PDB file of C-alpha atoms in Angstrom:
ATOM      1  CA  MET A  80       0.000   0.000   0.000  1.00  0.00           C
ATOM      2  CA  PRO A  81       1.478   3.344  -1.045  1.00  0.00           C
ATOM      3  CA  THR A  82       2.469   5.633   1.744  1.00  0.00           C
ATOM      4  CA  LEU A  83       1.631   9.283   1.921  1.00  0.00           C
ATOM      5  CA  MET A  84       5.220  10.049   0.920  1.00  0.00           C
ATOM      6  CA  HIS A  85       4.924   7.814  -2.211  1.00  0.00           C
ATOM      7  CA  ARG A  86       1.706   9.554  -3.202  1.00  0.00           C
ATOM      8  CA  ALA A  87       3.248  13.005  -2.733  1.00  0.00           C
ATOM      9  CA  ALA A  88       6.262  11.992  -4.843  1.00  0.00           C
ATOM     10  CA  SER A  89       3.949  10.614  -7.545  1.00  0.00           C
ATOM     11  CA  VAL A  90       1.876  13.798  -7.625  1.00  0.00           C
ATOM     12  CA  THR A  91       5.046  15.933  -7.716  1.00  0.00           C
ATOM     13  CA  PHE A  92       6.485  13.843 -10.576  1.00  0.00           C
ATOM     14  CA  GLY A  93       3.176  14.054 -12.498  1.00  0.00           C
ATOM     15  CA  ALA A  94       3.028  17.815 -12.047  1.00  0.00           C
ATOM     16  CA  ALA A  95       6.626  18.139 -13.245  1.00  0.00           C
ATOM     17  CA  LEU A  96       5.801  16.122 -16.381  1.00  0.00           C
ATOM     18  CA  LEU A  97       2.750  18.307 -17.070  1.00  0.00           C
ATOM     19  CA  ILE A  98       4.714  21.536 -16.621  1.00  0.00           C
ATOM     20  CA  SER A  99       7.459  20.178 -18.878  1.00  0.00           C
ATOM     21  CA  ALA A 100       4.936  19.232 -21.569  1.00  0.00           C
ATOM     22  CA  LEU A 101       3.219  22.612 -21.382  1.00  0.00           C
ATOM     23  CA  SER A 102       6.477  24.539 -21.570  1.00  0.00           C
ATOM     24  CA  THR A 103       7.657  22.374 -24.492  1.00  0.00           C
ATOM     25  CA  GLY A 104       4.357  23.071 -26.289  1.00  0.00           C
ATOM     26  CA  ALA A 105       4.675  26.782 -25.600  1.00  0.00           C
ATOM     27  CA  ALA A 106       8.266  26.761 -26.844  1.00  0.00           C
ATOM     28  CA  HIS A 107       7.188  24.867 -29.980  1.00  0.00           C
ATOM     29  CA  ALA A 108       4.399  27.381 -30.634  1.00  0.00           C
ATOM     30  CA  GLU A 109       6.831  30.247 -30.056  1.00  0.00           C
ATOM     31  CA  ASN A 110       9.391  28.650 -32.398  1.00  0.00           C
ATOM     32  CA  SER A 111       6.702  28.142 -35.058  1.00  0.00           C
ATOM     33  CA  SER A 112       5.690  31.768 -34.745  1.00  0.00           C
ATOM     34  CA  GLU A 113       9.306  32.894 -35.043  1.00  0.00           C
ATOM     35  CA  THR A 114       9.824  30.644 -38.076  1.00  0.00           C
ATOM     36  CA  ALA A 115       6.606  31.954 -39.647  1.00  0.00           C
ATOM     37  CA  ILE A 116       7.735  35.557 -39.159  1.00  0.00           C
ATOM     38  CA  GLN A 117      11.139  34.802 -40.713  1.00  0.00           C
ATOM     39  CA  ASP A 118       9.703  32.817 -43.650  1.00  0.00           C
ATOM     40  CA  ILE A 119       6.957  35.346 -44.399  1.00  0.00           C
ATOM     41  CA  SER A 120       9.502  38.167 -44.257  1.00  0.00           C
ATOM     42  CA  ALA A 121      11.837  36.290 -46.637  1.00  0.00           C
ATOM     43  CA  HIS A 122       8.933  35.577 -49.017  1.00  0.00           C
ATOM     44  CA  VAL A 123       7.881  39.223 -49.054  1.00  0.00           C
ATOM     45  CA  GLN A 124      11.454  40.427 -49.656  1.00  0.00           C
ATOM     46  CA  VAL A 125      11.720  38.200 -52.745  1.00  0.00           C
ATOM     47  CA  LEU A 126       8.176  38.237 -54.160  1.00  0.00           C
ATOM     48  CA  GLY A 127       6.303  41.018 -52.390  1.00  0.00           C
ATOM     49  CA  ALA A 128       6.950  44.104 -54.486  1.00  0.00           C
ATOM     50  CA  ASP A 129       3.228  44.333 -55.351  1.00  0.00           C
ATOM     51  CA  TYR A 130       1.844  43.467 -51.881  1.00  0.00           C
ATOM     52  CA  GLY A 131       1.870  46.980 -50.458  1.00  0.00           C
ATOM     53  CA  ALA A 132       2.614  47.770 -46.836  1.00  0.00           C
ATOM     54  CA  THR A 133       1.874  45.347 -44.030  1.00  0.00           C
ATOM     55  CA  THR A 134      -1.362  46.128 -42.209  1.00  0.00           C
ATOM     56  CA  ASP A 135      -0.854  43.954 -39.130  1.00  0.00           C
ATOM     57  CA  ASP A 136       1.489  41.572 -37.339  1.00  0.00           C
ATOM     58  CA  VAL A 137       1.772  37.844 -38.055  1.00  0.00           C
ATOM     59  CA  HIS A 138      -1.123  35.884 -36.512  1.00  0.00           C
ATOM     60  CA  CYS A 139      -0.789  32.141 -35.817  1.00  0.00           C
ATOM     61  CA  TYR A 140      -3.706  29.771 -35.281  1.00  0.00           C
ATOM     62  CA  ASP A 141      -4.302  26.425 -33.564  1.00  0.00           C
ATOM     63  CA  ASN A 142      -4.263  24.613 -36.933  1.00  0.00           C
ATOM     64  CA  GLY A 143      -0.530  25.420 -37.338  1.00  0.00           C
ATOM     65  CA  ALA A 144      -1.109  28.117 -39.971  1.00  0.00           C
ATOM     66  CA  CYS A 145       0.005  31.725 -39.683  1.00  0.00           C
ATOM     67  CA  GLU A 146      -0.860  34.779 -41.764  1.00  0.00           C
ATOM     68  CA  GLN A 147       0.051  38.386 -42.317  1.00  0.00           C
ATOM     69  CA  ASN A 148      -2.115  40.925 -44.137  1.00  0.00           C
ATOM     70  CA  TYR A 149      -0.809  43.487 -46.607  1.00  0.00           C
ATOM     71  CA  GLU A 150      -2.569  46.307 -48.443  1.00  0.00           C
ATOM     72  CA  LYS A 151      -2.951  44.186 -51.594  1.00  0.00           C
ATOM     73  CA  ALA A 152      -2.205  40.639 -50.438  1.00  0.00           C
ATOM     74  CA  LEU A 153      -2.395  37.996 -47.753  1.00  0.00           C
ATOM     75  CA  VAL A 154       0.602  35.789 -46.989  1.00  0.00           C
ATOM     76  CA  THR A 155       0.052  32.494 -45.181  1.00  0.00           C
ATOM     77  CA  TRP A 156       2.565  30.037 -43.764  1.00  0.00           C
ATOM     78  CA  SER A 157       2.727  26.605 -42.166  1.00  0.00           C
ATOM     79  CA  ALA A 158       5.664  24.314 -41.507  1.00  0.00           C
ATOM     80  CA  ARG A 159       4.283  21.936 -44.139  1.00  0.00           C
ATOM     81  CA  THR A 160       3.404  24.436 -46.897  1.00  0.00           C
ATOM     82  CA  GLY A 161       5.878  27.283 -46.408  1.00  0.00           C
ATOM     83  CA  ALA A 162       4.916  30.859 -47.275  1.00  0.00           C
ATOM     84  CA  HIS A 163       2.477  31.588 -50.114  1.00  0.00           C
ATOM     85  CA  ALA A 164       0.401  34.630 -51.014  1.00  0.00           C
ATOM     86  CA  ILE A 165      -2.941  35.590 -52.450  1.00  0.00           C
ATOM     87  CA  LEU A 166      -2.416  38.786 -54.412  1.00  0.00           C
ATOM     88  CA  SER A 167      -5.315  41.159 -55.081  1.00  0.00           C
ATOM     89  CA  PRO A 168      -7.839  42.474 -52.581  1.00  0.00           C
ATOM     90  CA  HIS A 169     -10.813  40.746 -54.275  1.00  0.00           C
ATOM     91  CA  ARG A 170      -9.102  37.322 -53.977  1.00  0.00           C
ATOM     92  CA  VAL A 171      -8.149  38.008 -50.354  1.00  0.00           C
ATOM     93  CA  ASP A 172     -11.744  39.044 -49.571  1.00  0.00           C
ATOM     94  CA  ALA A 173     -13.090  35.841 -51.163  1.00  0.00           C
ATOM     95  CA  PHE A 174     -10.632  33.719 -49.162  1.00  0.00           C
ATOM     96  CA  LYS A 175     -11.674  35.436 -45.941  1.00  0.00           C
ATOM     97  CA  LEU A 176     -15.356  35.050 -46.851  1.00  0.00           C
ATOM     98  CA  ALA A 177     -14.803  31.285 -47.009  1.00  0.00           C
ATOM     99  CA  GLY A 178     -13.277  31.282 -43.529  1.00  0.00           C
ATOM    100  CA  GLY A 179      -9.677  32.300 -44.116  1.00  0.00           C
ATOM    101  CA  THR A 180      -6.501  30.905 -42.652  1.00  0.00           C
ATOM    102  CA  GLU A 181      -7.933  30.203 -39.207  1.00  0.00           C
ATOM    103  CA  LYS A 182     -10.643  27.909 -40.611  1.00  0.00           C
ATOM    104  CA  LEU A 183      -9.090  26.534 -43.807  1.00  0.00           C
ATOM    105  CA  GLY A 184      -5.353  26.593 -43.087  1.00  0.00           C
ATOM    106  CA  ALA A 185      -2.356  27.814 -45.044  1.00  0.00           C
ATOM    107  CA  LEU A 186      -2.156  28.195 -48.800  1.00  0.00           C
ATOM    108  CA  GLU A 187      -0.391  25.388 -50.640  1.00  0.00           C
ATOM    109  CA  SER A 188       0.471  27.664 -53.576  1.00  0.00           C
ATOM    110  CA  GLU A 189      -0.590  30.894 -55.223  1.00  0.00           C
ATOM    111  CA  PHE A 190      -3.976  30.986 -57.023  1.00  0.00           C
ATOM    112  CA  TRP A 191      -4.519  28.907 -60.152  1.00  0.00           C
ATOM    113  CA  GLN A 192      -7.170  28.744 -62.861  1.00  0.00           C
ATOM    114  CA  SER A 193      -9.685  25.910 -62.420  1.00  0.00           C
ATOM    115  CA  ALA A 194     -11.461  24.916 -65.631  1.00  0.00           C
ATOM    116  CA  TYR A 195     -14.696  24.558 -63.644  1.00  0.00           C
ATOM    117  CA  CYS A 196     -14.533  27.199 -60.891  1.00  0.00           C
ATOM    118  CA  GLY A 197     -12.255  29.963 -62.124  1.00  0.00           C
ATOM    119  CA  GLU A 198      -9.464  31.356 -59.941  1.00  0.00           C
ATOM    120  CA  SER A 199      -8.962  29.049 -56.968  1.00  0.00           C
ATOM    121  CA  VAL A 200      -6.517  28.186 -54.203  1.00  0.00           C
ATOM    122  CA  THR A 201      -5.900  25.078 -52.143  1.00  0.00           C
ATOM    123  CA  THR A 202      -5.090  25.066 -48.451  1.00  0.00           C
ATOM    124  CA  LEU A 203      -4.064  22.615 -45.789  1.00  0.00           C
ATOM    125  CA  ASP A 204      -5.303  22.981 -42.223  1.00  0.00           C
ATOM    126  CA  GLY A 205      -3.016  20.269 -40.855  1.00  0.00           C
ATOM    127  CA  THR A 206      -5.605  17.545 -41.391  1.00  0.00           C
ATOM    128  CA  HIS A 207      -7.683  18.371 -44.474  1.00  0.00           C
ATOM    129  CA  ARG A 208      -7.119  19.954 -47.865  1.00  0.00           C
ATOM    130  CA  PHE A 209      -9.588  22.518 -49.159  1.00  0.00           C
ATOM    131  CA  MET A 210     -10.249  24.141 -52.513  1.00  0.00           C
ATOM    132  CA  ILE A 211     -11.454  27.734 -52.257  1.00  0.00           C
ATOM    133  CA  VAL A 212     -12.858  29.769 -55.147  1.00  0.00           C
ATOM    134  CA  VAL A 213     -11.383  33.294 -55.146  1.00  0.00           C
ATOM    135  CA  ASP A 214     -12.717  34.351 -58.558  1.00  0.00           C
ATOM    136  CA  SER A 215     -15.064  37.329 -58.184  1.00  0.00           C
ATOM    137  CA  GLY A 216     -16.670  36.414 -61.540  1.00  0.00           C
ATOM    138  CA  THR A 217     -17.839  32.974 -60.409  1.00  0.00           C
ATOM    139  CA  GLN A 218     -18.703  31.884 -56.878  1.00  0.00           C
ATOM    140  CA  ALA A 219     -16.128  33.665 -54.749  1.00  0.00           C
ATOM    141  CA  GLY A 220     -15.898  32.402 -51.189  1.00  0.00           C
ATOM    142  CA  SER A 221     -17.129  28.870 -51.874  1.00  0.00           C
ATOM    143  CA  TYR A 222     -14.978  26.024 -50.633  1.00  0.00           C
ATOM    144  CA  LEU A 223     -14.860  22.241 -50.738  1.00  0.00           C
ATOM    145  CA  SER A 224     -13.062  19.760 -48.507  1.00  0.00           C
ATOM    146  CA  LEU A 225     -11.010  17.740 -50.974  1.00  0.00           C
ATOM    147  CA  ASP A 226     -10.987  14.821 -48.531  1.00  0.00           C
ATOM    148  CA  GLY A 227     -14.760  14.383 -48.365  1.00  0.00           C
ATOM    149  CA  VAL A 228     -17.570  12.579 -50.120  1.00  0.00           C
ATOM    150  CA  ASP A 229     -18.713  15.818 -51.776  1.00  0.00           C
ATOM    151  CA  ALA A 230     -15.316  16.116 -53.477  1.00  0.00           C
ATOM    152  CA  GLU A 231     -15.566  12.534 -54.748  1.00  0.00           C
ATOM    153  CA  LYS A 232     -19.009  13.252 -56.212  1.00  0.00           C
ATOM    154  CA  TRP A 233     -17.833  16.500 -57.809  1.00  0.00           C
ATOM    155  CA  HIS A 234     -14.712  14.869 -59.281  1.00  0.00           C
ATOM    156  CA  ALA A 235     -16.887  12.114 -60.780  1.00  0.00           C
ATOM    157  CA  THR A 236     -19.351  14.516 -62.450  1.00  0.00           C
ATOM    158  CA  ARG A 237     -17.477  17.748 -63.215  1.00  0.00           C
ATOM    159  CA  ALA A 238     -16.247  16.725 -66.680  1.00  0.00           C
ATOM    160  CA  GLU A 239     -19.820  15.934 -67.690  1.00  0.00           C
ATOM    161  CA  THR A 240     -21.535  18.883 -65.997  1.00  0.00           C
ATOM    162  CA  LYS A 241     -18.742  21.400 -66.672  1.00  0.00           C
ATOM    163  CA  ALA A 242     -19.763  22.942 -63.341  1.00  0.00           C
ATOM    164  CA  CYS A 243     -18.016  23.964 -60.169  1.00  0.00           C
ATOM    165  CA  PHE A 244     -19.041  22.374 -56.873  1.00  0.00           C
ATOM    166  CA  ALA A 245     -22.100  23.750 -55.077  1.00  0.00           C
ATOM    167  CA  ASP A 246     -21.811  27.418 -54.142  1.00  0.00           C
ATOM    168  CA  ASN A 247     -21.707  27.498 -50.342  1.00  0.00           C
ATOM    169  CA  ALA A 248     -20.312  31.025 -49.989  1.00  0.00           C
ATOM    170  CA  ALA A 249     -21.727  33.258 -47.331  1.00  0.00           C
ATOM    171  CA  VAL A 250     -24.068  36.004 -48.464  1.00  0.00           C
ATOM    172  CA  HIS A 251     -22.008  38.883 -49.820  1.00  0.00           C
ATOM    173  CA  ASP A 252     -22.156  41.995 -47.666  1.00  0.00           C
ATOM    174  CA  PRO A 253     -21.331  45.181 -49.615  1.00  0.00           C
ATOM    175  CA  SER A 254     -20.736  47.063 -46.364  1.00  0.00           C
ATOM    176  CA  LEU A 255     -17.768  44.748 -45.718  1.00  0.00           C
ATOM    177  CA  GLY A 256     -16.403  45.228 -49.213  1.00  0.00           C
ATOM    178  CA  ILE A 257     -17.113  41.616 -50.192  1.00  0.00           C
TER     179      ILE A 257
END
């Protein structure tokens, strides 16, 4: 039967493990934030001539993605994707309408032209990949989880229908500029 001293030692050891784990997690989050700041800064120095001035600091989210806003662009980063940007306020607005970096994760590349949906981007939130329409001439702000059943159905029918996936974008609010 454990003595009171054994129990106290066990509780102390458990608390030490918990504190160690929490401080390691905090250090990891801090290191990720520092890496994001460095990588975003390096990206902007090389490719950001058209981004305009920064409008805020780097923000990091629980999904491992970070972002920084510029006058004419949004740069996202994750350890898995690196730094990528959406250039043009209308594309940035459409991305944010869909849920942005906090909801959908970091960009995997710059925008590309989908034959079915127009200008689009893909993101990774650490678990799932998403396709987001950023084309103001189609269904800006709509997104699709590329890991789900809906994506399988769309992939199976898009060549025949010549259509983008269902438009699930939020109602556009002119007062917000989107």
